[in-house]
mmCIF file of C-alpha atoms in Angstrom:
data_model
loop_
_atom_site.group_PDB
_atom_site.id
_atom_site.type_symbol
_atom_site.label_atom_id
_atom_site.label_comp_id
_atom_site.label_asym_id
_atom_site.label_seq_id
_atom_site.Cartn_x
_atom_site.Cartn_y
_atom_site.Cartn_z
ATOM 1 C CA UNK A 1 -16.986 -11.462 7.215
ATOM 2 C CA UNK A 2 -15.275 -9.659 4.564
ATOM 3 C CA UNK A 3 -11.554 -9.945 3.299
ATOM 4 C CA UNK A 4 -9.570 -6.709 3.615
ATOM 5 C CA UNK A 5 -5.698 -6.085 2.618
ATOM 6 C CA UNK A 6 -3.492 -3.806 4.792
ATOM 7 C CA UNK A 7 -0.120 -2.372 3.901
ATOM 8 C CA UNK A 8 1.951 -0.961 6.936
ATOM 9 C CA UNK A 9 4.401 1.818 6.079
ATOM 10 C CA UNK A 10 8.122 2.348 7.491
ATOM 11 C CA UNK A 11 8.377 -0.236 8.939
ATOM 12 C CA UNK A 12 11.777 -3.208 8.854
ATOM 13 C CA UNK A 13 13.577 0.404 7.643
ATOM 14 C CA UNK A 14 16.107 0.099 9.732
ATOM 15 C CA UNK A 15 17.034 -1.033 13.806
ATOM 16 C CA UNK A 16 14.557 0.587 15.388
ATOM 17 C CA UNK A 17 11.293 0.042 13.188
ATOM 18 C CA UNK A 18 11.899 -3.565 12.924
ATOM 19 C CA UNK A 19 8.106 -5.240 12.953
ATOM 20 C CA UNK A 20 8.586 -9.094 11.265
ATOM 21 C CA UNK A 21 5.396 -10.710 9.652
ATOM 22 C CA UNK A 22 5.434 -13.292 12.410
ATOM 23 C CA UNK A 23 4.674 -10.457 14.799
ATOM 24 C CA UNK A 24 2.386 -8.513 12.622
ATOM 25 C CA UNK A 25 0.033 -11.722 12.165
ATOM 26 C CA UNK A 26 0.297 -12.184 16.216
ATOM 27 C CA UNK A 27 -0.902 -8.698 16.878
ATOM 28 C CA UNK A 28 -3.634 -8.516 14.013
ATOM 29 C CA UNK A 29 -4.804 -11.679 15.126
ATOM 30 C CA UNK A 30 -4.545 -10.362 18.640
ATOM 31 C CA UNK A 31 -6.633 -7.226 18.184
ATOM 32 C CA UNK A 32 -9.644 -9.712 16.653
ATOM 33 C CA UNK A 33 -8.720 -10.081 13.083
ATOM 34 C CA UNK A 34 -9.540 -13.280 11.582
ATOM 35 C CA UNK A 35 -7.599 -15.706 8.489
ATOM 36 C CA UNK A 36 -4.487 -13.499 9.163
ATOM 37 C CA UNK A 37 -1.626 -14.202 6.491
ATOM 38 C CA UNK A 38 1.253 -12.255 5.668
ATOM 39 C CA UNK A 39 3.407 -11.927 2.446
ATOM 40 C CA UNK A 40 6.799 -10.965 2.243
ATOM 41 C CA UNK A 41 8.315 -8.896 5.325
ATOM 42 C CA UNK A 42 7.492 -5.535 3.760
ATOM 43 C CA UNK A 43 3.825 -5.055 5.679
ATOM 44 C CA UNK A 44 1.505 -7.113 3.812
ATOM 45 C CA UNK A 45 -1.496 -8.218 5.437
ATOM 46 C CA UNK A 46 -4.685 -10.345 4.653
ATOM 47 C CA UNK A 47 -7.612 -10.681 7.259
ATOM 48 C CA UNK A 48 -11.256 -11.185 7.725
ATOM 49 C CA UNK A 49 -13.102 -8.731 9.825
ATOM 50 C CA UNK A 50 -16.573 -8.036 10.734
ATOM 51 C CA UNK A 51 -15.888 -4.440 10.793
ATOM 52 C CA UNK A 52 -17.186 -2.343 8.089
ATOM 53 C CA UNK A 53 -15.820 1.349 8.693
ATOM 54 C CA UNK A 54 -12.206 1.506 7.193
ATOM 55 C CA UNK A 55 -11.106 4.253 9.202
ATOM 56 C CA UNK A 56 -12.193 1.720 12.135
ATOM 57 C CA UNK A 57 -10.662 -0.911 11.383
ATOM 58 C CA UNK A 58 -6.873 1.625 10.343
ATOM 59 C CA UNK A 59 -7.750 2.397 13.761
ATOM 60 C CA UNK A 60 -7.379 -0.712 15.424
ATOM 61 C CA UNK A 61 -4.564 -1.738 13.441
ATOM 62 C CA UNK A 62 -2.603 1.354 14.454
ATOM 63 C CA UNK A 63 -3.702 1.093 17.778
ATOM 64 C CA UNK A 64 -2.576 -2.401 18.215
ATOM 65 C CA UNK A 65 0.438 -2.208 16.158
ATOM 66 C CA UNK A 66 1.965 0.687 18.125
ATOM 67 C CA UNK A 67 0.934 -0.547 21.363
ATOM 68 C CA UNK A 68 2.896 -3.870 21.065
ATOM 69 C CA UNK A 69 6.105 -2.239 18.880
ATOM 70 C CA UNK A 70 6.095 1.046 20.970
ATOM 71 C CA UNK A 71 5.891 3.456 17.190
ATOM 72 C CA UNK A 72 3.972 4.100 15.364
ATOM 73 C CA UNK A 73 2.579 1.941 12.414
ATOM 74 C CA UNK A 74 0.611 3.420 9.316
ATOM 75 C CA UNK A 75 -1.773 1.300 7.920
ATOM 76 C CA UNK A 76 -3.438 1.071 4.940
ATOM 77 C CA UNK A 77 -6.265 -0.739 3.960
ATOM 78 C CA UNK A 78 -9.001 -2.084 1.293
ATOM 79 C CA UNK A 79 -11.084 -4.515 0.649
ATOM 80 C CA UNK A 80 -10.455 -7.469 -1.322
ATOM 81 C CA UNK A 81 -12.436 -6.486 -4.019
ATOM 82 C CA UNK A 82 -11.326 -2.685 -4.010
ATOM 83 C CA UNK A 83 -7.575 -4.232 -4.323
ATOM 84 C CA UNK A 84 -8.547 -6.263 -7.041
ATOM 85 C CA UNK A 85 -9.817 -3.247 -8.825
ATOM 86 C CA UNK A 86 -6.423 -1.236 -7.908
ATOM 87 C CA UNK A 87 -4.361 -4.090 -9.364
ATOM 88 C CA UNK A 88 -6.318 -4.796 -12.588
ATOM 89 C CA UNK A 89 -6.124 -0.900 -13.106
ATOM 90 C CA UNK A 90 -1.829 -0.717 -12.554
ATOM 91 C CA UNK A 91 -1.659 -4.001 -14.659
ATOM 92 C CA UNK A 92 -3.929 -1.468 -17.540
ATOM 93 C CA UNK A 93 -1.585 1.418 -16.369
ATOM 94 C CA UNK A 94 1.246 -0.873 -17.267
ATOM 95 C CA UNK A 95 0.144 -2.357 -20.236
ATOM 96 C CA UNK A 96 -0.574 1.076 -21.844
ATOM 97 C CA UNK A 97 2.964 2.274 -20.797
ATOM 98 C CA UNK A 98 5.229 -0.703 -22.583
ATOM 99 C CA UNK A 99 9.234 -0.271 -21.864
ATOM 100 C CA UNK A 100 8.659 1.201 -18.431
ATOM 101 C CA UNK A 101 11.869 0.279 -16.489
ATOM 102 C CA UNK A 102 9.696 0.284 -12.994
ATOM 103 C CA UNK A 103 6.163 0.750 -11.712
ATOM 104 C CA UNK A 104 5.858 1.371 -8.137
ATOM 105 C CA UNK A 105 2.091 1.705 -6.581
ATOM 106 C CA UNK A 106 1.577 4.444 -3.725
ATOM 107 C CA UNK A 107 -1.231 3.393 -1.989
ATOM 108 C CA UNK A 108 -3.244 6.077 -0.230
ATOM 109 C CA UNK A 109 -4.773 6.134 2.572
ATOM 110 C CA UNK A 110 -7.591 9.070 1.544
ATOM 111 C CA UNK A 111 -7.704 9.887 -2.163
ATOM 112 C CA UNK A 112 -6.363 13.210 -2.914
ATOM 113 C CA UNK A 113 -8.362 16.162 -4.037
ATOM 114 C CA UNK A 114 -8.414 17.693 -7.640
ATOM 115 C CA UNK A 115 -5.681 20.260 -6.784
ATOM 116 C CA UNK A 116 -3.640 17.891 -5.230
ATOM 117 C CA UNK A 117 -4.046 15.014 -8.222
ATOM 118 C CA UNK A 118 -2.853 18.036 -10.648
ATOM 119 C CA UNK A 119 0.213 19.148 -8.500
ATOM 120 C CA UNK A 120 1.318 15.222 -8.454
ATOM 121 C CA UNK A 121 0.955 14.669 -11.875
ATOM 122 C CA UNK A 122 2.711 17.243 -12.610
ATOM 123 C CA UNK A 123 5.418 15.970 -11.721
ATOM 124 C CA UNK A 124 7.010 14.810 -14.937
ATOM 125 C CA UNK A 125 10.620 14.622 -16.336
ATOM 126 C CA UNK A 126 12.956 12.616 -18.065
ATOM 127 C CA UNK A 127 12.849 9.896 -15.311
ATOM 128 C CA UNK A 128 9.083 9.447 -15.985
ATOM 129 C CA UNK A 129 5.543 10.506 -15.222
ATOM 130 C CA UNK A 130 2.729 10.580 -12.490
ATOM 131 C CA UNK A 131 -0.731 8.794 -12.436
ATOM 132 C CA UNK A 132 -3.765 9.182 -10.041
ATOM 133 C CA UNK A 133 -6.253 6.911 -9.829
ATOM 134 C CA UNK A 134 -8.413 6.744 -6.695
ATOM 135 C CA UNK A 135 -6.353 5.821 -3.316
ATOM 136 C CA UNK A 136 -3.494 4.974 -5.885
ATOM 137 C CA UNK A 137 -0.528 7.024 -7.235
ATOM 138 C CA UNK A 138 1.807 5.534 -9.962
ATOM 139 C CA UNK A 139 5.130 5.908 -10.774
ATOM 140 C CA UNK A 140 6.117 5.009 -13.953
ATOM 141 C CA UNK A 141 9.424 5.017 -14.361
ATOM 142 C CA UNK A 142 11.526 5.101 -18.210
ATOM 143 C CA UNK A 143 14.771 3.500 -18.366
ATOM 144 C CA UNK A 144 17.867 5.328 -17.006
ATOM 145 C CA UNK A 145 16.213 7.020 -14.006
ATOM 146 C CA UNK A 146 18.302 6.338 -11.087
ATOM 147 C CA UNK A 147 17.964 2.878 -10.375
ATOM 148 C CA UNK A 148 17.029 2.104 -6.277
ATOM 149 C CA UNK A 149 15.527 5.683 -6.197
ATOM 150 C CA UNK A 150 12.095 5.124 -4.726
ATOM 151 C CA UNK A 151 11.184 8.611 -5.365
ATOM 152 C CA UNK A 152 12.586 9.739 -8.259
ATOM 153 C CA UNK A 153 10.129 12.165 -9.152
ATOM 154 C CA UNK A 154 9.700 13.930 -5.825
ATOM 155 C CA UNK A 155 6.198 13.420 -5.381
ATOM 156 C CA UNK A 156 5.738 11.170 -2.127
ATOM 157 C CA UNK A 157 5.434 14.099 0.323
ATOM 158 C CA UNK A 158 2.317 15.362 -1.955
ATOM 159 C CA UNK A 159 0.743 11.950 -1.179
ATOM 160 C CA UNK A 160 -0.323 12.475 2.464
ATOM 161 C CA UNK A 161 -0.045 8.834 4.094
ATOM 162 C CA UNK A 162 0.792 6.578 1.552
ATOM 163 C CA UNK A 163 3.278 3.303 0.797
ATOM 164 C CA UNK A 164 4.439 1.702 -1.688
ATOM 165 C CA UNK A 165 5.093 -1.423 -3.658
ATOM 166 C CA UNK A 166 5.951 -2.282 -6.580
ATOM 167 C CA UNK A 167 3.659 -3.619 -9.446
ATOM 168 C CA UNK A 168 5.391 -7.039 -9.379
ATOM 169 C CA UNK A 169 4.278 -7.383 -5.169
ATOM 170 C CA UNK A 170 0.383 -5.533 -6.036
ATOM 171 C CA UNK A 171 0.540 -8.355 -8.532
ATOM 172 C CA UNK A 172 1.258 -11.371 -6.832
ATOM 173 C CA UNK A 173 -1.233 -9.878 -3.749
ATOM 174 C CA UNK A 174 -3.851 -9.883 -6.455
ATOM 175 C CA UNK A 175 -3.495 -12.945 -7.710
ATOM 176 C CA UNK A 176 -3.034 -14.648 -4.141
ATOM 177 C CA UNK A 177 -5.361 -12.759 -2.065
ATOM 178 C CA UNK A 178 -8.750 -11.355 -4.299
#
């Protein structure tokens, strides 16, 4: 068995995406995941699986997930260790960027190619900069860009399919779940 982290995206949006943790647990579990817990209602997930192929087991997530909630249901996923990885690198990222005013974490589902990693990181201005590092994009955000923009620097739809969280919630998944 090995530990894997999944992070749904668009979901609890608005009225009609509305998928609660209680649910999501019920329908991973469901679908034959194992040591299912959730954190936070944003689309966090932590399960054991026999399953080795990621793009299997994204498969049966989705599969499940939009069977039972009728849309569908991104997901995201790595292994425990890869996350670990991911978070010790954004804690680096953060460390080597002091006064940031936020650091959010797109998480990828297929790394990008070259092209596509310069065109992102290009994407610089007085709100802050981008950063690509394997399945993960970073925003890092300077004081005064507009505060509750997720997107501030445009670069989400260069991302393919991709969420986000902050680096306070990749954190506290680190710490909890690798």
């Amino acid at each position: 068995m090995t530990t894997h982290l999944a992070f749904l995206r668009a979901i609890n949006l608005g009225a009609t995406r509305v998928f609660p943790k209680d649910d999501i647990r019920r329908v991973t579990e469901a679908a034959g995941f194992e040591n299912v817990q959730t954190h936070i209602n944003t689309g966090n997930i932590r399960f054991d699986t026999r399953m080795r192929s990621r793009p299997r087991i994204e498969q049966t997530l989705e599969r499940a997930f939009a069977a039972d909630r009728g849309f569908d249901v991104p997901a995201i996923t790595f292994r425990a260790d890869e996350f670990a990885a991911l978070a010790a690198d954004a804690i680096a990222l953060d460390d080597e960027n002091p006064g940031l005013a936020r650091h959010y974490v797109y998480l990828l589902k297929n790394e990008l190619d070259a092209d596509t990693v310069a065109h992102v990181e290009a994407r610089r201005s007085d709100a802050g900069r981008m950063v690509v590092r394997g399945r993960a994009a970073h925003a890092l955000l300077l004081p005064g860009y507009q505060d509750g923009a997720v997107d501030p620097l445009d670069a989400a739809k260069l991302l393919g399919v991709a969420t986000n969280r902050n680096l306070t919630v990749v954190r506290a998944l680190a710490e909890k779940w690798c």
